[in-house]
Short mmCIF file of C-alpha atoms (C1' of nucleotides) in Angstrom, two decimals:
data_model
loop_
_atom_site.label_atom_id
_atom_site.label_comp_id
_atom_site.label_asym_id
_atom_site.label_seq_id
_atom_site.Cartn_x
_atom_site.Cartn_y
_atom_site.Cartn_z
CA MET F 20 72.89 184.93 139.90
CA LYS F 21 76.04 186.93 139.39
CA ASN F 22 78.38 184.09 140.33
CA LYS F 23 81.00 186.42 141.78
CA ILE F 24 84.19 184.95 143.18
CA ASP F 25 84.19 184.93 146.95
CA LEU F 26 86.44 187.62 148.39
CA ARG F 27 87.92 185.18 150.86
CA ILE F 28 89.18 183.01 148.06
CA ILE F 29 90.87 185.94 146.37
CA LYS F 30 92.45 186.95 149.65
CA THR F 31 93.68 183.45 150.41
CA ASN F 32 95.25 183.15 146.98
CA LYS F 33 96.92 186.51 147.39
CA VAL F 34 98.51 185.72 150.74
CA LEU F 35 99.59 182.31 149.50
CA PHE F 36 101.32 183.82 146.48
CA GLU F 37 103.02 186.44 148.62
CA ALA F 38 104.11 183.87 151.15
CA LEU F 39 105.59 181.64 148.48
CA ILE F 40 107.52 184.53 146.93
CA THR F 41 108.89 185.59 150.29
CA LEU F 42 110.01 182.08 151.12
CA MET F 43 111.52 181.43 147.70
CA GLU F 44 113.70 184.48 148.16
CA GLN F 45 114.98 183.02 151.40
CA LYS F 46 115.48 179.37 150.55
CA ASP F 47 115.29 176.64 147.92
CA PHE F 48 111.87 175.69 146.70
CA GLU F 49 112.72 172.09 147.58
CA LYS F 50 113.26 172.99 151.21
CA ILE F 51 110.03 174.90 151.68
CA LYS F 52 107.43 173.03 153.68
CA ILE F 53 103.72 173.49 153.19
CA SER F 54 103.48 174.38 156.83
CA ASP F 55 106.09 177.11 156.23
CA ILE F 56 103.91 178.59 153.54
CA CYS F 57 100.84 178.48 155.76
CA ASP F 58 102.67 180.03 158.69
CA GLN F 59 103.95 182.83 156.50
CA ALA F 60 100.53 183.36 154.92
CA LEU F 61 98.76 183.20 158.27
CA ILE F 62 96.26 180.64 157.09
CA ASN F 63 95.31 177.20 158.28
CA ARG F 64 96.92 174.23 156.63
CA SER F 65 93.57 172.68 155.82
CA THR F 66 92.73 175.85 153.93
CA PHE F 67 95.81 175.35 151.82
CA TYR F 68 94.65 171.88 150.89
CA ALA F 69 91.24 173.22 150.03
CA HIS F 70 92.91 175.23 147.25
CA TYR F 71 96.00 173.37 146.11
CA GLU F 72 97.27 169.85 145.90
CA ASP F 73 100.83 170.69 146.87
CA LYS F 74 103.36 173.50 146.70
CA TYR F 75 104.18 172.79 143.07
CA ASP F 76 100.54 173.24 142.22
CA LEU F 77 100.66 176.60 143.98
CA LEU F 78 103.76 177.64 142.07
CA LEU F 79 102.15 176.82 138.74
CA ALA F 80 99.07 178.81 139.67
CA MET F 81 101.27 181.77 140.55
CA ILE F 82 103.14 181.59 137.27
CA ASN F 83 99.90 181.26 135.37
CA ASP F 84 98.60 184.35 137.09
CA LEU F 85 101.75 186.16 136.03
CA LYS F 86 101.22 185.13 132.46
CA ASN F 87 97.64 186.35 132.48
CA ASN F 88 98.79 189.69 133.80
CA LEU F 89 101.36 190.01 131.07
CA GLU F 90 98.90 189.14 128.37
CA ARG F 91 96.46 191.72 129.67
CA GLU F 92 99.15 194.39 129.74
CA LEU F 93 100.15 193.53 126.20
CA LYS F 94 96.58 193.88 125.00
CA GLU F 95 96.10 197.18 126.76
CA ASN F 96 99.30 198.85 125.70
CA LYS F 97 99.90 197.57 122.23
CA GLU F 98 96.97 199.40 120.72
CA GLU F 99 98.08 202.83 121.90
CA ASP F 100 100.80 203.64 119.41
CA ILE F 101 101.12 201.35 116.51
CA SER F 102 104.60 201.89 115.23
CA LYS F 103 106.07 199.61 112.65
CA ASN F 104 108.37 197.74 115.01
CA TYR F 105 105.97 195.60 116.95
CA PHE F 106 108.63 193.47 118.53
CA MET F 107 110.45 196.32 120.23
CA GLU F 108 107.09 197.53 121.51
CA LEU F 109 106.53 194.13 122.99
CA LEU F 110 109.94 194.03 124.60
CA LYS F 111 109.35 197.43 126.16
CA ILE F 112 106.09 196.30 127.72
CA LEU F 113 107.77 193.09 128.77
CA ILE F 114 110.64 194.88 130.49
CA ASN F 115 108.25 197.13 132.39
CA HIS F 116 106.17 194.16 133.38
CA VAL F 117 109.17 192.29 134.75
CA ASP F 118 110.43 195.42 136.47
CA GLU F 119 107.13 195.85 138.30
CA LYS F 120 106.98 192.21 139.36
CA ARG F 121 110.67 191.98 140.04
CA GLU F 122 110.44 190.09 143.36
CA THR F 123 108.21 187.50 141.82
CA TYR F 124 110.42 186.90 138.83
CA ASN F 125 113.50 186.99 140.97
CA SER F 126 112.14 184.29 143.24
CA ILE F 127 111.20 182.15 140.26
CA LEU F 128 114.56 182.52 138.57
CA LYS F 129 116.49 182.00 141.77
CA ASN F 130 114.83 178.62 142.00
CA ASP F 131 115.60 177.64 138.47
CA LYS F 132 112.02 177.55 137.33
CA ASN F 133 112.77 179.48 134.17
CA GLY F 134 111.73 176.75 131.77
CA ILE F 135 108.12 177.61 132.45
CA VAL F 136 108.88 181.29 131.95
CA ILE F 137 110.63 180.63 128.66
CA ASP F 138 107.66 178.64 127.44
CA PHE F 139 105.25 181.43 128.06
CA LEU F 140 107.59 184.03 126.60
CA ILE F 141 107.75 182.06 123.39
CA ASP F 142 104.00 181.87 123.49
CA VAL F 143 103.60 185.58 123.91
CA SER F 144 106.24 186.86 121.54
CA TYR F 145 106.50 184.26 118.83
CA ARG F 146 104.47 186.13 116.24
CA ASP F 147 106.10 189.54 116.61
CA LEU F 148 109.63 188.17 116.75
CA THR F 149 109.01 186.08 113.67
CA SER F 150 107.77 189.10 111.79
CA ARG F 151 110.86 191.06 112.80
CA LEU F 152 113.12 188.29 111.57
CA LYS F 153 111.14 187.67 108.42
CA ASN F 154 113.06 190.16 106.34
CA ASN F 155 116.35 188.64 107.31
CA ASN F 156 118.34 186.48 104.95
CA ILE F 157 119.35 184.04 107.66
CA ILE F 158 115.87 182.61 107.54
CA SER F 159 116.45 180.76 104.31
CA ILE F 160 119.02 178.46 105.92
CA ILE F 161 117.71 177.90 109.44
CA PRO F 162 114.17 176.87 110.38
CA ILE F 163 112.29 179.84 111.71
CA ASP F 164 111.36 178.30 115.04
CA VAL F 165 114.98 177.41 115.71
CA ILE F 166 115.90 181.04 115.17
CA THR F 167 113.07 182.13 117.40
CA LYS F 168 114.21 179.80 120.17
CA PHE F 169 117.72 181.17 119.83
CA TYR F 170 116.76 184.79 120.30
CA ILE F 171 114.20 184.11 123.00
CA GLY F 172 116.86 182.15 124.87
CA GLY F 173 119.24 185.06 124.55
CA ILE F 174 116.67 187.58 125.69
CA VAL F 175 115.69 185.49 128.69
CA ASN F 176 119.27 184.87 129.69
CA ILE F 177 120.09 188.57 129.66
CA GLY F 178 116.78 189.17 131.39
CA ILE F 179 117.76 186.79 134.16
CA ASP F 180 121.00 188.66 134.62
CA TRP F 181 119.15 191.94 134.69
CA VAL F 182 116.57 190.80 137.24
CA LYS F 183 119.23 189.36 139.50
CA ASN F 184 121.45 192.44 139.32
CA LYS F 185 119.00 195.26 139.50
CA ASN F 186 121.33 198.19 139.09
CA LYS F 187 123.85 196.99 136.55
CA TYR F 188 122.02 198.75 133.74
CA THR F 189 118.79 200.64 133.19
CA LYS F 190 115.65 199.56 131.41
CA GLU F 191 116.52 201.84 128.53
CA GLU F 192 119.97 200.34 128.13
CA LEU F 193 118.50 196.87 128.27
CA LEU F 194 116.07 197.71 125.49
CA LEU F 195 118.89 199.17 123.43
CA TYR F 196 120.97 196.03 123.86
CA PHE F 197 118.12 193.87 122.65
CA ASP F 198 117.61 196.08 119.64
CA LYS F 199 121.27 195.77 118.71
CA LEU F 200 121.52 192.05 119.31
CA ILE F 201 118.41 190.94 117.49
CA PRO F 202 118.79 191.36 113.75
CA ASP F 203 116.33 193.52 111.93
CA LYS F 204 115.69 193.72 108.24
CA VAL F 205 118.74 193.07 106.08
CA MET E 18 149.17 153.30 150.64
CA LYS E 19 147.50 153.75 147.30
CA ASN E 20 144.33 155.14 148.82
CA LYS E 21 142.18 153.75 146.05
CA ILE E 22 138.44 154.41 146.06
CA ASP E 23 136.47 151.38 147.17
CA LEU E 24 134.74 149.66 144.23
CA ARG E 25 131.52 149.41 146.19
CA ILE E 26 131.35 153.18 146.50
CA ILE E 27 131.83 153.64 142.78
CA LYS E 28 129.16 151.08 142.08
CA THR E 29 126.69 152.65 144.49
CA ASN E 30 127.19 156.06 142.97
CA LYS E 31 126.68 154.66 139.52
CA VAL E 32 123.39 152.94 140.28
CA LEU E 33 122.15 155.99 142.16
CA PHE E 34 122.88 158.25 139.18
CA GLU E 35 121.20 155.83 136.81
CA ALA E 36 118.19 155.47 139.06
CA LEU E 37 117.77 159.23 139.35
CA ILE E 38 117.97 159.68 135.59
CA THR E 39 115.43 156.95 134.98
CA LEU E 40 113.02 158.43 137.49
CA MET E 41 113.45 161.99 136.28
CA GLU E 42 112.43 160.87 132.84
CA GLN E 43 109.25 159.44 134.28
CA LYS E 44 108.16 162.09 136.74
CA ASP E 45 108.86 165.49 138.28
CA PHE E 46 111.93 165.75 140.44
CA GLU E 47 109.69 167.18 143.15
CA LYS E 48 107.62 164.03 143.20
CA ILE E 49 110.51 161.59 143.43
CA LYS E 50 110.93 160.05 146.88
CA ILE E 51 114.25 158.93 148.25
CA SER E 52 112.74 155.50 148.72
CA ASP E 53 111.83 155.50 145.00
CA ILE E 54 115.45 156.14 144.12
CA CYS E 55 116.65 153.36 146.40
CA ASP E 56 114.08 150.92 145.06
CA GLN E 57 115.12 151.70 141.52
CA ALA E 58 118.82 151.49 142.37
CA LEU E 59 118.37 148.30 144.38
CA ILE E 60 120.21 149.63 147.38
CA ASN E 61 119.29 150.05 150.99
CA ARG E 62 117.99 153.43 152.10
CA SER E 63 120.59 153.69 154.83
CA THR E 64 123.23 153.33 152.14
CA PHE E 65 121.77 156.32 150.37
CA TYR E 66 122.10 158.40 153.52
CA ALA E 67 125.65 157.22 153.92
CA HIS E 68 126.44 159.04 150.66
CA TYR E 69 124.04 161.92 150.27
CA GLU E 70 122.06 164.29 152.41
CA ASP E 71 119.00 164.33 150.19
CA LYS E 72 117.97 163.92 146.57
CA TYR E 73 119.03 167.44 145.70
CA ASP E 74 122.49 166.65 146.95
CA LEU E 75 122.50 163.61 144.66
CA LEU E 76 121.38 165.70 141.69
CA LEU E 77 124.17 168.20 142.24
CA ALA E 78 126.73 165.43 142.44
CA MET E 79 125.43 164.02 139.18
CA ILE E 80 125.64 167.38 137.43
CA ASN E 81 129.07 167.95 138.81
CA ASP E 82 130.17 164.62 137.47
CA LEU E 83 128.82 165.63 134.09
CA LYS E 84 130.77 168.84 134.19
CA ASN E 85 133.99 167.03 135.02
CA ASN E 86 133.46 164.70 132.09
CA LEU E 87 132.94 167.60 129.73
CA GLU E 88 136.01 169.39 130.94
CA ARG E 89 138.10 166.28 130.46
CA GLU E 90 136.77 165.81 126.94
CA LEU E 91 137.53 169.40 126.12
CA LYS E 92 141.10 169.03 127.30
CA GLU E 93 141.61 165.83 125.37
CA ASN E 94 140.12 166.93 122.09
CA LYS E 95 141.06 170.54 121.83
CA GLU E 96 144.75 169.86 121.37
CA GLU E 97 144.27 167.60 118.39
CA ASP E 98 143.67 170.07 115.63
CA ILE E 99 144.22 173.65 116.51
CA SER E 100 142.34 175.60 113.91
CA LYS E 101 141.78 179.30 114.28
CA ASN E 102 138.14 179.04 115.26
CA TYR E 103 138.35 177.76 118.80
CA PHE E 104 134.76 178.42 119.60
CA MET E 105 133.35 176.23 116.86
CA GLU E 106 135.74 173.50 118.01
CA LEU E 107 134.33 173.82 121.46
CA LEU E 108 130.75 173.68 120.24
CA LYS E 109 131.49 170.57 118.26
CA ILE E 110 132.89 168.79 121.29
CA LEU E 111 130.00 170.08 123.32
CA ILE E 112 127.43 168.76 120.88
CA ASN E 113 129.04 165.34 120.84
CA HIS E 114 129.23 165.32 124.59
CA VAL E 115 125.53 166.13 124.97
CA ASP E 116 124.63 163.63 122.28
CA GLU E 117 126.41 160.85 124.16
CA LYS E 118 124.82 161.76 127.48
CA ARG E 119 121.49 162.54 125.98
CA GLU E 120 119.31 160.76 128.57
CA THR E 121 121.07 162.52 131.37
CA TYR E 122 120.71 165.96 129.85
CA ASN E 123 117.18 165.23 128.83
CA SER E 124 116.20 164.29 132.35
CA ILE E 125 117.84 167.42 133.73
CA LEU E 126 116.21 169.71 131.21
CA LYS E 127 112.82 168.09 131.56
CA ASN E 128 112.94 169.01 135.19
CA ASP E 129 113.89 172.58 134.62
CA LYS E 130 117.26 172.30 136.25
CA ASN E 131 118.98 174.10 133.40
CA GLY E 132 120.17 177.05 135.45
CA ILE E 133 123.01 174.92 136.77
CA VAL E 134 123.79 173.72 133.26
CA ILE E 135 123.88 177.27 131.91
CA ASP E 136 126.23 178.26 134.69
CA PHE E 137 128.74 175.60 133.81
CA LEU E 138 128.40 176.25 130.11
CA ILE E 139 129.29 179.87 130.67
CA ASP E 140 132.16 178.68 132.78
CA VAL E 141 133.47 176.38 130.12
CA SER E 142 132.96 178.52 127.04
CA TYR E 143 133.33 182.07 128.21
CA ARG E 144 136.88 182.54 127.01
CA ASP E 145 136.49 181.10 123.54
CA LEU E 146 133.18 182.79 122.87
CA THR E 147 134.60 186.11 123.98
CA SER E 148 137.50 185.73 121.63
CA ARG E 149 135.15 184.95 118.76
CA LEU E 150 133.09 188.04 119.47
CA LYS E 151 136.08 190.26 120.06
CA ASN E 152 136.41 191.31 116.48
CA ASN E 153 132.83 192.36 116.28
CA ASN E 154 131.77 195.99 116.26
CA ILE E 155 128.79 195.40 118.52
CA ILE E 156 131.14 195.09 121.44
CA SER E 157 131.76 198.81 121.70
CA ILE E 158 128.15 199.45 122.69
CA ILE E 159 127.22 196.49 124.82
CA PRO E 160 129.20 195.11 127.76
CA ILE E 161 130.96 191.93 126.71
CA ASP E 162 129.50 189.71 129.39
CA VAL E 163 126.02 190.79 128.43
CA ILE E 164 126.72 189.71 124.87
CA THR E 165 128.16 186.46 126.12
CA LYS E 166 125.08 185.76 128.20
CA PHE E 167 122.93 186.48 125.21
CA TYR E 168 124.60 183.98 122.93
CA ILE E 169 124.99 181.32 125.58
CA GLY E 170 121.30 181.66 126.33
CA GLY E 171 120.53 181.22 122.66
CA ILE E 172 122.79 178.22 122.29
CA VAL E 173 121.35 176.53 125.34
CA ASN E 174 117.80 177.18 124.31
CA ILE E 175 118.33 175.66 120.90
CA GLY E 176 120.25 172.87 122.60
CA ILE E 177 117.28 172.14 124.83
CA ASP E 178 115.06 171.92 121.79
CA TRP E 179 117.55 169.63 120.10
CA VAL E 180 117.88 167.29 123.07
CA LYS E 181 114.15 167.08 123.55
CA ASN E 182 113.45 166.42 119.86
CA LYS E 183 116.19 164.07 118.89
CA ASN E 184 115.48 163.70 115.23
CA LYS E 185 114.43 167.16 114.17
CA TYR E 186 117.91 167.95 112.86
CA THR E 187 121.36 166.39 112.83
CA LYS E 188 124.44 167.30 114.80
CA GLU E 189 125.97 168.78 111.69
CA GLU E 190 122.98 170.97 110.99
CA LEU E 191 122.95 172.09 114.60
CA LEU E 192 126.58 173.13 114.35
CA LEU E 193 125.90 174.98 111.13
CA TYR E 194 123.02 176.87 112.73
CA PHE E 195 125.21 177.98 115.58
CA ASP E 196 127.86 179.15 113.18
CA LYS E 197 125.35 181.24 111.28
CA LEU E 198 123.65 182.67 114.33
CA ILE E 199 126.69 183.68 116.32
CA PRO E 200 128.47 186.62 114.70
CA ASP E 201 132.06 186.26 113.71
CA LYS E 202 134.51 188.97 112.79
CA VAL E 203 132.97 192.03 111.14
"C1'" DA C 2 69.39 194.03 156.46
"C1'" DC C 3 68.78 189.20 156.53
"C1'" DA C 4 68.77 184.24 155.32
"C1'" DG C 5 71.43 180.97 153.13
"C1'" DT C 6 75.77 179.61 151.79
"C1'" DT C 7 80.51 178.56 152.16
"C1'" DA C 8 85.40 179.52 153.24
"C1'" DT C 9 88.18 179.39 157.11
"C1'" DC C 10 89.43 177.75 161.42
"C1'" DA C 11 91.39 174.81 165.38
"C1'" DA C 12 92.29 170.40 166.72
"C1'" DA C 13 92.87 165.77 166.63
"C1'" DC C 14 94.03 162.21 163.75
"C1'" DT C 15 96.16 158.80 160.04
"C1'" DT C 16 99.49 157.99 156.72
"C1'" DT C 17 103.58 158.76 154.45
"C1'" DT C 18 108.19 159.91 154.13
"C1'" DT C 19 112.33 161.06 156.14
"C1'" DG C 20 116.23 160.29 158.84
"C1'" DT C 21 118.94 157.41 162.48
"C1'" DT C 22 120.72 153.47 164.83
"C1'" DT C 23 121.85 148.71 165.46
"C1'" DG C 24 124.72 144.77 164.78
"C1'" DA C 25 125.48 141.12 161.31
"C1'" DT C 26 127.46 140.06 156.79
"C1'" DA C 27 129.92 140.28 152.65
"C1'" DA C 28 133.08 142.74 149.63
"C1'" DT C 29 137.38 145.09 149.08
"C1'" DT C 30 142.01 146.34 150.10
"C1'" DG C 31 146.91 145.94 150.98
"C1'" DC B 17 144.74 136.15 154.66
"C1'" DA B 18 143.84 139.66 158.13
"C1'" DA B 19 141.98 144.15 158.70
"C1'" DT B 20 138.92 147.34 157.20
"C1'" DT B 21 134.67 149.17 155.72
"C1'" DA B 22 130.52 149.51 152.74
"C1'" DT B 23 126.23 147.47 152.55
"C1'" DC B 24 122.40 145.32 154.47
"C1'" DA B 25 117.88 144.32 157.02
"C1'" DA B 26 115.15 145.70 160.56
"C1'" DA B 27 113.37 148.34 163.93
"C1'" DC B 28 113.11 152.90 165.42
"C1'" DA B 29 112.03 158.09 166.15
"C1'" DA B 30 110.76 162.35 164.12
"C1'" DA B 31 108.98 165.21 160.80
"C1'" DA B 32 105.90 166.41 157.25
"C1'" DA B 33 101.99 165.50 154.48
"C1'" DG B 34 97.24 164.80 154.11
"C1'" DT B 35 92.32 164.12 156.08
"C1'" DT B 36 88.27 164.76 158.87
"C1'" DT B 37 85.37 167.06 162.14
"C1'" DG B 38 82.14 170.41 163.57
"C1'" DA B 39 82.07 175.28 165.04
"C1'" DT B 40 82.38 180.07 163.53
"C1'" DA B 41 82.82 184.01 160.88
"C1'" DA B 42 82.69 186.15 156.35
"C1'" DC B 43 80.54 186.75 152.12
"C1'" DT B 44 76.69 186.66 148.60
"C1'" DG B 45 72.35 187.54 146.51
"C1'" DT B 46 67.85 189.18 147.12
#
DNA sequence: ACAGTTATCAAACTTTTTGTTTGATAATTG
DNA sequence: CAATTATCAAACAAAAAGTTTGATAACTGT
């Protein structure tokens, strides 16, 4: 009674994710047919329907998987060296995460699905960003979650640019830019 | 030989735009059928195909129309009082514009089609934002278009929040927040 | 290693949605 | 008012989405 997940299910999910990413790099999400996905993934169409309602359902599952990965990585890496600047730590992990899953993020962003990404970024970074901004005098005038949304929006928008144009600047430069652009203590 | 646009065409476009907005407020763009749009707009489906290839084509036309409106408003209003701070002028017009077309923007943002909106915002505001940031010392370290992307991203992300939650803060407060958050001269 | 379970498969099928074509009619233009 | 043309209903054809079947192969737990 171990209740292990069937290997075939894991495999099917994997090939479906990969197929969707490949296709989203080639064409608009809107124009992708379920049969395209199945052809690319080399699975039967009825198998697709055994797992997902439609392609949007599949996309959400893929993004959710991504989020779980990120959260795991954050847990694993944050404990290692506990410096005072938690938020820059987080950004560093985040940048590496995106760099490793570049094709996936690129395919999502290309198709304008970044709202979902922004939501989970706010989720993941809200606490650390807030604590970075806490010492700042700006906070007395503007509601804290408005400020948070502002900087997350900025980070994501640069991130999008960075993902789309791989070689315009390095990870280290990117991190430096963020550090300069996001106010620290007064 | 005036070559005027047929009134019927204008009317059809109008009801199609309105129908799309209404439906996008109710459900995902992905789930909207062309026949839904036609039912809502009270036009024949063959008429739809006489104007647009598919619903995505219609969406793009709607967004393009929005952009043209904004650009016209900018031209009209900017000349009135020419203060030194062009960028805040622009933001003010922008905020009023979005406020007036709130349902439209709301339906677009709800459906995660903001990439297109960001693109045209960068288009429209790049020059004035750049000139506001020009006097800032940060510019020597970070490429100017990276900075621009950062602040546009922030503005849009707060804007999204503002559109979605109409009564959280006023237009005037919103403008004040932007002014505080976007650095001016050193 | 084996018995029981279940995910995948091919294939045929129904239903839904898309896209096209027709010719008649009504609205618009100059 | 005559000529033009956008819209319409209606009937199609074609494509894509879903569903169902029973056979087979892959996986699980003991």
